[in-house]
N, CA and C of each residue as an Amber inpcrd file, in Angstrom:
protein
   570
  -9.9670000   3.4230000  -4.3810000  -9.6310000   4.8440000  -4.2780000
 -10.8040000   5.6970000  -4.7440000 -10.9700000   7.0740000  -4.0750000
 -11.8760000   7.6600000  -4.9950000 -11.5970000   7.8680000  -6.6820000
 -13.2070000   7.8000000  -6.8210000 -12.7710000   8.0360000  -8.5320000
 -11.8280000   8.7610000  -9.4170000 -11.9940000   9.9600000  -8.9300000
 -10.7140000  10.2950000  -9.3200000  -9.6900000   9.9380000  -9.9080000
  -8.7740000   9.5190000  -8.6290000  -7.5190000   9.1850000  -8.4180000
  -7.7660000   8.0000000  -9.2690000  -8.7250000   6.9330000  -9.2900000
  -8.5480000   5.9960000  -9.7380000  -8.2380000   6.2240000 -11.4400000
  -9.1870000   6.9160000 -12.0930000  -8.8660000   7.4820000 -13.8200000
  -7.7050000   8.5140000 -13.7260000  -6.7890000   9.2130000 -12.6470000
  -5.9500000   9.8240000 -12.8260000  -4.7450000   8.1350000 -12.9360000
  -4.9060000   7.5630000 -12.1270000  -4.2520000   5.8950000 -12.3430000
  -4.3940000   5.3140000 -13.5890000  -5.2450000   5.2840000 -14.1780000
  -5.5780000   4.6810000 -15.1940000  -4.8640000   5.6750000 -16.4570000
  -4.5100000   7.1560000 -16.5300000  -3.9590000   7.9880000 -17.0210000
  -2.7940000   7.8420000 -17.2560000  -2.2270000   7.2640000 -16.1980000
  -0.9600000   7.3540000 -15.7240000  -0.5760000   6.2360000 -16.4260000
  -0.9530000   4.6570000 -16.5340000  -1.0290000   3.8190000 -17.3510000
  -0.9990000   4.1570000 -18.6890000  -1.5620000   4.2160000 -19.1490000
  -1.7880000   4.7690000 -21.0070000  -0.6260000   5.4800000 -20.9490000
  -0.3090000   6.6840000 -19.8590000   0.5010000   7.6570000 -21.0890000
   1.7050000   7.0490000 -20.9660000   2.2860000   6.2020000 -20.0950000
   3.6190000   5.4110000 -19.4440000   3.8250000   4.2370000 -20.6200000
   2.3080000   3.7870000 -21.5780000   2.4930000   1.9990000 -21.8930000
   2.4610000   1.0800000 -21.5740000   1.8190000   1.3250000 -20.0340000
   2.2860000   0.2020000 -19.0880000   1.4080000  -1.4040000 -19.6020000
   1.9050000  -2.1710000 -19.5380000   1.6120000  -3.0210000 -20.4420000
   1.6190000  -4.3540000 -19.6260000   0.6070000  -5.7720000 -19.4360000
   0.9480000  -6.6720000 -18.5310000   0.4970000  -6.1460000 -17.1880000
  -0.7100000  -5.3720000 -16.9420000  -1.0230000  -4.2350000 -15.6160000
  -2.1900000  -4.8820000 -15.5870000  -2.5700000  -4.9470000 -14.0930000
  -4.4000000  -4.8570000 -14.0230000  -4.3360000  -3.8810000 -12.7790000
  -5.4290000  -2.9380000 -13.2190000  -5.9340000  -2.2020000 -12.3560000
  -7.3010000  -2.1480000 -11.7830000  -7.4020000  -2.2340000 -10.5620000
  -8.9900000  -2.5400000 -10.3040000  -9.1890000  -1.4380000  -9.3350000
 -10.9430000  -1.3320000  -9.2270000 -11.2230000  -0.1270000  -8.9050000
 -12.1680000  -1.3090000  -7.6390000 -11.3060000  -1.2210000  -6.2340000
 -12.3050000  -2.8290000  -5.7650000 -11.9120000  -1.9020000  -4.3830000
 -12.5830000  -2.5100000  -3.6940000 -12.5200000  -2.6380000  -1.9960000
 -11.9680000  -4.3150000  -1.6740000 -10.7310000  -4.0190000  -1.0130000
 -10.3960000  -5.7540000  -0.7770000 -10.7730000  -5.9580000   0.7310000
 -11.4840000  -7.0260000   1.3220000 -11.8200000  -7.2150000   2.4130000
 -12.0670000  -8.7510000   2.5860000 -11.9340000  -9.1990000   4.0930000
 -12.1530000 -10.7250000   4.0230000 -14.4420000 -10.8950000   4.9010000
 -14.8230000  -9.5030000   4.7610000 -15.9420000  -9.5280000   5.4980000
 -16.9970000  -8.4060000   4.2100000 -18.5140000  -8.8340000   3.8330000
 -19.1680000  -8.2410000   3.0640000 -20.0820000  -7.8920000   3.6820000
 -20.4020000  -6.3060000   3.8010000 -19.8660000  -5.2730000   3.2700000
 -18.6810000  -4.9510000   4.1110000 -17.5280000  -4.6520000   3.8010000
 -16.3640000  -4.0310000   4.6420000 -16.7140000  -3.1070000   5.8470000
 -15.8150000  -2.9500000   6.5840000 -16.3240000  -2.1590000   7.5730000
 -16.6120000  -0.4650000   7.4390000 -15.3760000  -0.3770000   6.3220000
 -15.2750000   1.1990000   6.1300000 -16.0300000   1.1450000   4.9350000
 -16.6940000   0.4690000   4.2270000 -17.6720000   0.8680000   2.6880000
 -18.5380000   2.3970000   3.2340000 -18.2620000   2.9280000   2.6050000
 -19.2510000   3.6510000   2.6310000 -18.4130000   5.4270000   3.1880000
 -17.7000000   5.3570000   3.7500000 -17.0790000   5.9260000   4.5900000
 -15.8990000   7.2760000   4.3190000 -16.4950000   7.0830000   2.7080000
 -16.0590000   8.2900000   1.3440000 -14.3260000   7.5440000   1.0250000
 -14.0470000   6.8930000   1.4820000 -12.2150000   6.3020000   1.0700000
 -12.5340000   5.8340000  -0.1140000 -13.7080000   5.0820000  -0.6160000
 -14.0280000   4.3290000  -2.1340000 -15.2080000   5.0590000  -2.4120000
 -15.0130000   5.5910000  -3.4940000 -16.1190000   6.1440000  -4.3430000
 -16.4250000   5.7650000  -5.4040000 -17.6610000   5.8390000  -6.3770000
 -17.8680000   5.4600000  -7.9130000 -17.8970000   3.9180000  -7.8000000
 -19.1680000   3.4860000  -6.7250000 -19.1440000   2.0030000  -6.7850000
 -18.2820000   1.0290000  -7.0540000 -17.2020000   0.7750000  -6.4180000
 -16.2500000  -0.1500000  -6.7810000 -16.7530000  -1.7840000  -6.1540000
 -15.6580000  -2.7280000  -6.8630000 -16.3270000  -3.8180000  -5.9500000
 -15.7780000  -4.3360000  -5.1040000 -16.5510000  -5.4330000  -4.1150000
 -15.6090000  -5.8270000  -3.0000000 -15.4800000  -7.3310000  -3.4600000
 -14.7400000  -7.6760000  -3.0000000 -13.9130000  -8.8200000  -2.9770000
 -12.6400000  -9.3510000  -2.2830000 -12.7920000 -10.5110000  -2.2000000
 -11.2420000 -10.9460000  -0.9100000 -10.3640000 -10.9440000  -1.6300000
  -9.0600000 -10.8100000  -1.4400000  -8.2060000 -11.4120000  -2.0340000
  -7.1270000 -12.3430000  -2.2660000  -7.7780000 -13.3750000  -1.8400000
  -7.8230000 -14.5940000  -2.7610000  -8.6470000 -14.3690000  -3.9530000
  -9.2440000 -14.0410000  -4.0420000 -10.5000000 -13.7400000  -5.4060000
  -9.8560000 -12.5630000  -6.1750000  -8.9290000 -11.4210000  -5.6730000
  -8.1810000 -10.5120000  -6.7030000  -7.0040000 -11.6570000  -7.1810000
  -6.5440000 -12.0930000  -5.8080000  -5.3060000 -13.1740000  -6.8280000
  -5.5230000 -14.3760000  -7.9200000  -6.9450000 -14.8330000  -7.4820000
  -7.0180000 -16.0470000  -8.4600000  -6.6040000 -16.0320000  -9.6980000
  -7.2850000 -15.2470000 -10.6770000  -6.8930000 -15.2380000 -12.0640000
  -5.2450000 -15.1950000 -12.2170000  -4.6410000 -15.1220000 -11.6620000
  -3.4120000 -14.5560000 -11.7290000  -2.5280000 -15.5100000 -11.7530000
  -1.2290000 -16.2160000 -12.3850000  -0.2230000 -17.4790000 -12.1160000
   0.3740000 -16.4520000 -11.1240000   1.0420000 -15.4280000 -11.1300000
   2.2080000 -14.7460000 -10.3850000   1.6110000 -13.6060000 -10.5480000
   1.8910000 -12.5040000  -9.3140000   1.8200000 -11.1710000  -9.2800000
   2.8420000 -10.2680000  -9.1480000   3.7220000  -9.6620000  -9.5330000
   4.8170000  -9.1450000  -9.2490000   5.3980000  -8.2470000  -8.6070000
   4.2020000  -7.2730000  -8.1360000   3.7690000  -5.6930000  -7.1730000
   2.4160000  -6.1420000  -6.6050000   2.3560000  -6.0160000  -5.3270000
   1.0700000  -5.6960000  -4.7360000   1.0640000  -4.6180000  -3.8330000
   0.6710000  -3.4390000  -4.5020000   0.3480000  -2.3340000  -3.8660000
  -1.4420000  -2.1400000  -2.3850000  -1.1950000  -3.0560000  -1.3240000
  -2.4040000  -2.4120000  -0.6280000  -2.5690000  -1.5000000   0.3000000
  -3.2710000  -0.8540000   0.0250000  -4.2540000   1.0780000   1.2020000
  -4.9360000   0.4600000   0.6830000  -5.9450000  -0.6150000   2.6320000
  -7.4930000  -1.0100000   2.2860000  -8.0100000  -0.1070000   3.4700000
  -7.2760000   0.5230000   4.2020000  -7.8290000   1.6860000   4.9210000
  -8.3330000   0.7650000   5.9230000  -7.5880000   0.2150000   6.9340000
  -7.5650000  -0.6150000   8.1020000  -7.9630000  -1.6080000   8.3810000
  -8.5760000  -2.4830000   6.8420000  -8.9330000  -3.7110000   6.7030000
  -7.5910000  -4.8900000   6.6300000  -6.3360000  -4.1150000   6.9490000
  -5.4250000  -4.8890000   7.0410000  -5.4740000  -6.4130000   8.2720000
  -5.9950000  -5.9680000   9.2880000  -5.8500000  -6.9130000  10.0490000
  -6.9920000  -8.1120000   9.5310000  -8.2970000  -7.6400000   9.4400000
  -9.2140000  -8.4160000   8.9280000  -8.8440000  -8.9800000   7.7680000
  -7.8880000  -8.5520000   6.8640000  -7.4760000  -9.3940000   5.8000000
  -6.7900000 -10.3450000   6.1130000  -5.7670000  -9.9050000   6.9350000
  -4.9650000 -10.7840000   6.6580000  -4.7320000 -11.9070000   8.3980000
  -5.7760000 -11.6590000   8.8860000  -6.5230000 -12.6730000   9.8970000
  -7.0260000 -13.9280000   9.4250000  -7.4750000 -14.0050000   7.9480000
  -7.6520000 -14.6790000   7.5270000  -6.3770000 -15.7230000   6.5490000
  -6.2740000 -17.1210000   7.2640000  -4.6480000 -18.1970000   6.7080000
  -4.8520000 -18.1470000   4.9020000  -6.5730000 -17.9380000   4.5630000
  -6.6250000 -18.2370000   2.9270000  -5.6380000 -17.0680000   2.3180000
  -5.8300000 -15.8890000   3.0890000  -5.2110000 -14.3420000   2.3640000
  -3.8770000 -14.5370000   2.4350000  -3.2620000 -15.4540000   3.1800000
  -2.0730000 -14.9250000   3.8800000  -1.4490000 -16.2030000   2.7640000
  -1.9870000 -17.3260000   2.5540000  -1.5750000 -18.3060000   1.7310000
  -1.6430000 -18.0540000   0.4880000  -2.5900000 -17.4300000   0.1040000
  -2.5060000 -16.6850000  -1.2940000  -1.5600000 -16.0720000  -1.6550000
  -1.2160000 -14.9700000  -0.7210000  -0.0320000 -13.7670000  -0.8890000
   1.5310000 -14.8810000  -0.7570000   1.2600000 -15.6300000  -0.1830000
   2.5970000 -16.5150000   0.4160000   2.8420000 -16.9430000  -1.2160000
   1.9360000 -17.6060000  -2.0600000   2.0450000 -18.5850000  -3.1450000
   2.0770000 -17.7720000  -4.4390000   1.6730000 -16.2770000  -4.3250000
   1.9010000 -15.6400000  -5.5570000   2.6610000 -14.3230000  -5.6950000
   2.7370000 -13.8740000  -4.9410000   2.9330000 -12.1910000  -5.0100000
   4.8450000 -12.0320000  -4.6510000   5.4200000 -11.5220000  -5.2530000
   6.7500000 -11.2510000  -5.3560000   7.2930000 -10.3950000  -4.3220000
   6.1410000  -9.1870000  -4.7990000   6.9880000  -8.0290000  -3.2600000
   5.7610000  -7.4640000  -2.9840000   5.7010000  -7.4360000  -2.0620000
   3.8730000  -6.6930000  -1.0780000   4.6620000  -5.3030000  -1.1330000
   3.5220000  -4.5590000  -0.8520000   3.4680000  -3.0200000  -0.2020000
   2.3450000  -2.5090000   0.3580000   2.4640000  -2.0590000   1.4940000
   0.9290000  -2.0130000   2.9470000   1.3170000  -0.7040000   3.3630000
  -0.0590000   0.1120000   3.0210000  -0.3150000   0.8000000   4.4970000
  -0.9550000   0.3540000   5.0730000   0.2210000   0.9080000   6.3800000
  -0.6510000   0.3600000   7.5490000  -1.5590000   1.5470000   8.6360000
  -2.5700000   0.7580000   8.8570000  -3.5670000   2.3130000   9.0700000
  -3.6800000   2.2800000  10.6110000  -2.7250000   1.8720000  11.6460000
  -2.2660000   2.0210000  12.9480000  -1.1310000   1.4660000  13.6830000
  -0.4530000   2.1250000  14.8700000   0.6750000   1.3410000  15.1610000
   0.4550000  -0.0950000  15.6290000  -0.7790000  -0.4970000  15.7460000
  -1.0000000  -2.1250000  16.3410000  -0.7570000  -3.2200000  14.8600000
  -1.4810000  -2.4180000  13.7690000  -1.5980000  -3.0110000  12.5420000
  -0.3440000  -3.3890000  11.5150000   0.1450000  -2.2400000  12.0310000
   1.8180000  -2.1750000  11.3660000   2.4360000  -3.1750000  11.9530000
   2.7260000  -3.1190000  13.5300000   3.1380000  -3.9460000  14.3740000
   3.4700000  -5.4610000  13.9760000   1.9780000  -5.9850000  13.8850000
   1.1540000  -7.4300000  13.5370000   1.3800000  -7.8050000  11.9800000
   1.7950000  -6.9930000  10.9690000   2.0250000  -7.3020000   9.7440000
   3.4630000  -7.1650000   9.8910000   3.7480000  -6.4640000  10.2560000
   5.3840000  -6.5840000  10.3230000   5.3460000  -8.2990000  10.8330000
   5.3170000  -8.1920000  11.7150000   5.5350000  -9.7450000  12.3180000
   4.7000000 -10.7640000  11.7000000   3.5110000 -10.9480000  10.8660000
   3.1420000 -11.6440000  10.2000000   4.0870000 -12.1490000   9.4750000
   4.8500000 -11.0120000   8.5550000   5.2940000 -11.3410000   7.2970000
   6.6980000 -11.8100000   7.3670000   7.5990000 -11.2600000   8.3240000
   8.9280000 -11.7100000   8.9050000   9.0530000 -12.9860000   9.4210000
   7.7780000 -13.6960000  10.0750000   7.6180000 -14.8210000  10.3820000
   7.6360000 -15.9750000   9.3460000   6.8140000 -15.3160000   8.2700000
   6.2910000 -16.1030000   7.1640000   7.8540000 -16.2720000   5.9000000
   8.7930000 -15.6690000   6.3980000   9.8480000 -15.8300000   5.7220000
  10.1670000 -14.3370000   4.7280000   9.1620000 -13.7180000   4.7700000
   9.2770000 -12.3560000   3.7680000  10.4220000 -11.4110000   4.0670000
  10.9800000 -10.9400000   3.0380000  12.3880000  -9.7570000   3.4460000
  11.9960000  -8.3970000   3.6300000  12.0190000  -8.0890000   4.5540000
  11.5460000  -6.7970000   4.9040000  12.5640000  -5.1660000   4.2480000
  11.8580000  -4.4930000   3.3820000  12.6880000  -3.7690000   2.3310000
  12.6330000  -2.0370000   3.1300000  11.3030000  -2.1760000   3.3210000
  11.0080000  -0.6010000   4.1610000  10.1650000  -0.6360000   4.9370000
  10.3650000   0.1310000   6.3790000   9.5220000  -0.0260000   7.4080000
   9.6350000   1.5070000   7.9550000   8.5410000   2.4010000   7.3910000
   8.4260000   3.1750000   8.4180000   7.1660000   3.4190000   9.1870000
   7.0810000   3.6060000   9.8040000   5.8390000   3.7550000  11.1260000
   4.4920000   4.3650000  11.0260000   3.1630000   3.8870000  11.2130000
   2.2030000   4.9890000  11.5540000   2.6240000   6.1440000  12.1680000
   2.3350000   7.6440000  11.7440000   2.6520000   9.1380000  12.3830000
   1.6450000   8.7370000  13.6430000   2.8070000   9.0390000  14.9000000
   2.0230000   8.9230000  16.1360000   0.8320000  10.1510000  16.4660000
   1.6010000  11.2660000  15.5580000   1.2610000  12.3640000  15.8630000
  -0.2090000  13.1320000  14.6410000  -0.9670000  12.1160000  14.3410000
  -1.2050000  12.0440000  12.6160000  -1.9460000  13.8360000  12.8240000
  -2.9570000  13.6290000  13.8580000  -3.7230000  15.0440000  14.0240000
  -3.2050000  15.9110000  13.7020000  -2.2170000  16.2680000  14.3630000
  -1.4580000  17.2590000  14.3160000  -0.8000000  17.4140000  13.2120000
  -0.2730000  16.6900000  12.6980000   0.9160000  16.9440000  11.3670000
  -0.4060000  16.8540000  10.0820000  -1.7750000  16.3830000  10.2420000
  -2.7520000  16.9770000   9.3500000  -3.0510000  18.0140000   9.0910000
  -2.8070000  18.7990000  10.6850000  -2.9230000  20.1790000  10.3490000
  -1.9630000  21.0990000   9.6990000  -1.0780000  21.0430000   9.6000000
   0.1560000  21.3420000   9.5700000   0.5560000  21.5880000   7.7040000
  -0.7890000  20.4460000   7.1260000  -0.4830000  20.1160000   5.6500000
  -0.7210000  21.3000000   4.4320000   0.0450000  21.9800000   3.7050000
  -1.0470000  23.0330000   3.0680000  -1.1380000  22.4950000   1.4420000
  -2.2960000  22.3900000   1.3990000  -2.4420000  22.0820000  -0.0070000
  -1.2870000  22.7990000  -1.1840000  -1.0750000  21.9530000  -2.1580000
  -0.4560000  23.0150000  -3.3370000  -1.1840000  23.1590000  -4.4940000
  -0.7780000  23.7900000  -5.7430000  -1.7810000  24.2130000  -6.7410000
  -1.8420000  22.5300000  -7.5140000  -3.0260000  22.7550000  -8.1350000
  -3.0010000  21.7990000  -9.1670000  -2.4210000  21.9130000 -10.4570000
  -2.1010000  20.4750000 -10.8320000  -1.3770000  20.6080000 -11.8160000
  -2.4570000  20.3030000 -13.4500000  -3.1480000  20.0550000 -12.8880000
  -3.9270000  19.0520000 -14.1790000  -5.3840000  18.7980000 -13.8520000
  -6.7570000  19.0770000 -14.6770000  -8.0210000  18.6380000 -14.4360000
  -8.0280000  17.7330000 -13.2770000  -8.6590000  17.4030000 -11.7140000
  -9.0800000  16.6130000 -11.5520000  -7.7800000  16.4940000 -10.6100000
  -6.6450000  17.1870000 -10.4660000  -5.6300000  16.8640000  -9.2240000
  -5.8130000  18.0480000  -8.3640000  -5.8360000  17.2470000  -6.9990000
  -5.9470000  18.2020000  -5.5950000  -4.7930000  18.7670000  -5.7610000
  -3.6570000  18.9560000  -6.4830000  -2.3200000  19.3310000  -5.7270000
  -0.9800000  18.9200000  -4.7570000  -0.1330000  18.9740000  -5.0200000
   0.6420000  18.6620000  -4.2640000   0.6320000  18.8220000  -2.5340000
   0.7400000  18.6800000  -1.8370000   0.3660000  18.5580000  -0.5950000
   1.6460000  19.2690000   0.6700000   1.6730000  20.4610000   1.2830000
   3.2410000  20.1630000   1.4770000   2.7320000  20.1800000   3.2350000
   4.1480000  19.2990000   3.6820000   3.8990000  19.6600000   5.4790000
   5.0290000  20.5390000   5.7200000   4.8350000  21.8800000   6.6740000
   5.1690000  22.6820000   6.8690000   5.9760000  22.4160000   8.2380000
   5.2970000  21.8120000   9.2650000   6.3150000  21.2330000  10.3960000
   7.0500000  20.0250000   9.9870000   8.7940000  20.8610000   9.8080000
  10.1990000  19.5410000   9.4620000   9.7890000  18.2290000  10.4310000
   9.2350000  18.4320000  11.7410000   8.7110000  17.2300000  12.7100000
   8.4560000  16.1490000  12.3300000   7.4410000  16.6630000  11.7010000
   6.5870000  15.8380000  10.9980000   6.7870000  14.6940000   9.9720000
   8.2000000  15.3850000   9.8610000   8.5660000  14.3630000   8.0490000
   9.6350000  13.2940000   8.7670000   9.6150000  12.4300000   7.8560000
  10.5010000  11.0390000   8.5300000  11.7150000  11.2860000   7.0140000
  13.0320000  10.6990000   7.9020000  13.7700000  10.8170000   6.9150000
  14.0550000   9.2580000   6.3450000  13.8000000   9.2840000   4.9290000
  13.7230000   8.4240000   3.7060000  14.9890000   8.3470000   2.8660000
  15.2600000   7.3840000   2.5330000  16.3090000   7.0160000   0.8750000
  16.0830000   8.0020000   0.5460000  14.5210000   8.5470000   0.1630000
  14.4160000   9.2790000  -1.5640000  14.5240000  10.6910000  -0.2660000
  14.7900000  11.1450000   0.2810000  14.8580000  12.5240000   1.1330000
  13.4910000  12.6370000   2.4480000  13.4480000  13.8400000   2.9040000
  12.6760000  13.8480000   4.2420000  10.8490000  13.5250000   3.5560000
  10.5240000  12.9640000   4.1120000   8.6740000  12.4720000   3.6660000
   7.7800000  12.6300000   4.5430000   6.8790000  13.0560000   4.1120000
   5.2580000  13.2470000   5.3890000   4.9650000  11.4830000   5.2760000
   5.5060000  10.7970000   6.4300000   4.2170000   9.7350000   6.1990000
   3.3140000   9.4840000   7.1540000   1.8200000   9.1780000   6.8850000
   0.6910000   9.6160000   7.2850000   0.3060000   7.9140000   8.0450000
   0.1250000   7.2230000   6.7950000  -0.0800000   5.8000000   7.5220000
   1.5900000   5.1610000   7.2270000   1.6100000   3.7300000   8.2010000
   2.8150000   3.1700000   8.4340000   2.7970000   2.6960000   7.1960000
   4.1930000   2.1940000   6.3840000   4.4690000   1.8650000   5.4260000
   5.4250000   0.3840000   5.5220000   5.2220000  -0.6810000   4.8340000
   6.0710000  -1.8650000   5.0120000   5.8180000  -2.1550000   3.3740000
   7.3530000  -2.6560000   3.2590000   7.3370000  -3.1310000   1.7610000
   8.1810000  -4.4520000   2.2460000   8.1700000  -5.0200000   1.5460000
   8.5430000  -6.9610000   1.6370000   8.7380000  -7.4720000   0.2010000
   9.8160000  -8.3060000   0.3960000   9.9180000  -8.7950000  -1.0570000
   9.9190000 -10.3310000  -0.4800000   8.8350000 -11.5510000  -1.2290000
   9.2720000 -12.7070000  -0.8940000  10.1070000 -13.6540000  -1.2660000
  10.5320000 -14.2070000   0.0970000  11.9530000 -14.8180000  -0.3780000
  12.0720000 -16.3720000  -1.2560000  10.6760000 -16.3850000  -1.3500000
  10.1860000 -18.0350000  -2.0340000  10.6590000 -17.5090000  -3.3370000
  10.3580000 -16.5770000  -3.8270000  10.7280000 -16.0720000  -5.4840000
  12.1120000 -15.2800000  -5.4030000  12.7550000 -15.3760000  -4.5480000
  14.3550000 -14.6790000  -4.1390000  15.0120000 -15.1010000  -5.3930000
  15.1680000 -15.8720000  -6.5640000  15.7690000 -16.0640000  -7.1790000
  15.7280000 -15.2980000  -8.4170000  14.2540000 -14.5180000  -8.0770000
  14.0460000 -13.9040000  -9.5520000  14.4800000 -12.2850000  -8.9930000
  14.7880000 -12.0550000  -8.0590000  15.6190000 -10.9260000  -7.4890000
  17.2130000 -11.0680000  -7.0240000  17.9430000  -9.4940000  -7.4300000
  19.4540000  -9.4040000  -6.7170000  18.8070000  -8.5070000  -5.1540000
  18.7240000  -9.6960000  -4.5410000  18.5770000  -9.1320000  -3.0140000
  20.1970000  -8.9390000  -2.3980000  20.9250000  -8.5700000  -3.3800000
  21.9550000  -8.6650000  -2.2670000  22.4370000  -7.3060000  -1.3640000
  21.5690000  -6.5690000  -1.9820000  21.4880000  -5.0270000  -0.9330000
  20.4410000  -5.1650000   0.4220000  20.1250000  -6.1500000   0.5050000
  18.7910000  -6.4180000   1.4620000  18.7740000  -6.7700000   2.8040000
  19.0140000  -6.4420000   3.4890000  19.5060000  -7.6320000   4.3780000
  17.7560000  -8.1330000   5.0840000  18.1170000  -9.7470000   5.3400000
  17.0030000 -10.8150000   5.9560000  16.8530000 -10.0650000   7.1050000
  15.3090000 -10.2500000   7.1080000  14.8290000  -9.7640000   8.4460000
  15.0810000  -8.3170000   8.8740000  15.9450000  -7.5920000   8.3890000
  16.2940000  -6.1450000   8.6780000  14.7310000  -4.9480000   8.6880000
């Protein structure tokens, strides 16, 4: 992430306690240098690395939050990434940074046995509903502001109420560790 955001993350940690956390300030990719390095999405020199190499240190991961900003397919093109995530990680969470990419991870992961928790779509319409966005005030040193979209179109309706989403979103919980979850609100494959 840009720097920023990344010490506004790291903020957010401390003042919460969060405790048992690693936060890294990395570019994950299965190709060096990534395709998008450079391309202002990562700022303040972060590092790159695959991940298999973020998971190693790790017995179990319990959240995996990834926005690698369309290195999704190249990640996970690769059987080492996909075996990694298969053998450690509890519940994934992806943007996905096109409707082909979303598509192909959706079906990656449904294949691979994963429970599919939330699926909403790349904005077909992203141009447009960019424009549409008006910044809000900041709240704090170092925050852009709340963000609002002004065309209702635009927003997809969510659990938590109506949402701008920009890239596609898939969350998955795996079902190899199903025991350490009450999936019983979930339904397989849904």
């Amino acid at each position: 992430p840009a720097r920023h955001r990344f010490r506004q993350m790291e903020q957010h940690m401390l003042s919460n306690n969060m405790e048992n956390t690693t936060l890294l300030h990395a570019i994950i990719s299965s190709s060096s240098p990534p395709a998008h390095a450079g391309v202002g999405y990562a700022t303040g020199d972060p590092s790159v690395m695959s991940l298999q190499d973020l998971l190693a240190p790790h017995d179990h991961v319990d959240y995996l939050d990834l926005d690698i900003q369309g290195q999704e397919k190249d990640v996970f093109s690769d059987p080492a990434s996909v075996e990694a995530v298969n053998e450690k990680v509890y519940a994934l969470h992806i943007g996905a940074h096109s409707p082909e990419i979303h598509e192909e991870l959706r079906s990656l992961f449904l294949s691979d046995g994963w429970i599919l928790e939330m699926d909403y779509p790349h904005t077909p319409r992203m141009e447009y509903c960019d424009s549409q966005v008006q910044p809000g005030e900041a709240r704090f040193e170092g925050d852009a502001g709340a963000f609002l979209q002004r065309d209702r179109s635009c927003l997809v309706q969510t659990e938590q109420g109506p949402t701008y989403v920009r890239d596609g979103i898939l969350s998955f919980f795996n079902d190899r560790f199903g025991h350490l979850y009450d999936l019983s609100d979930v339904e397989a494959g849904s």
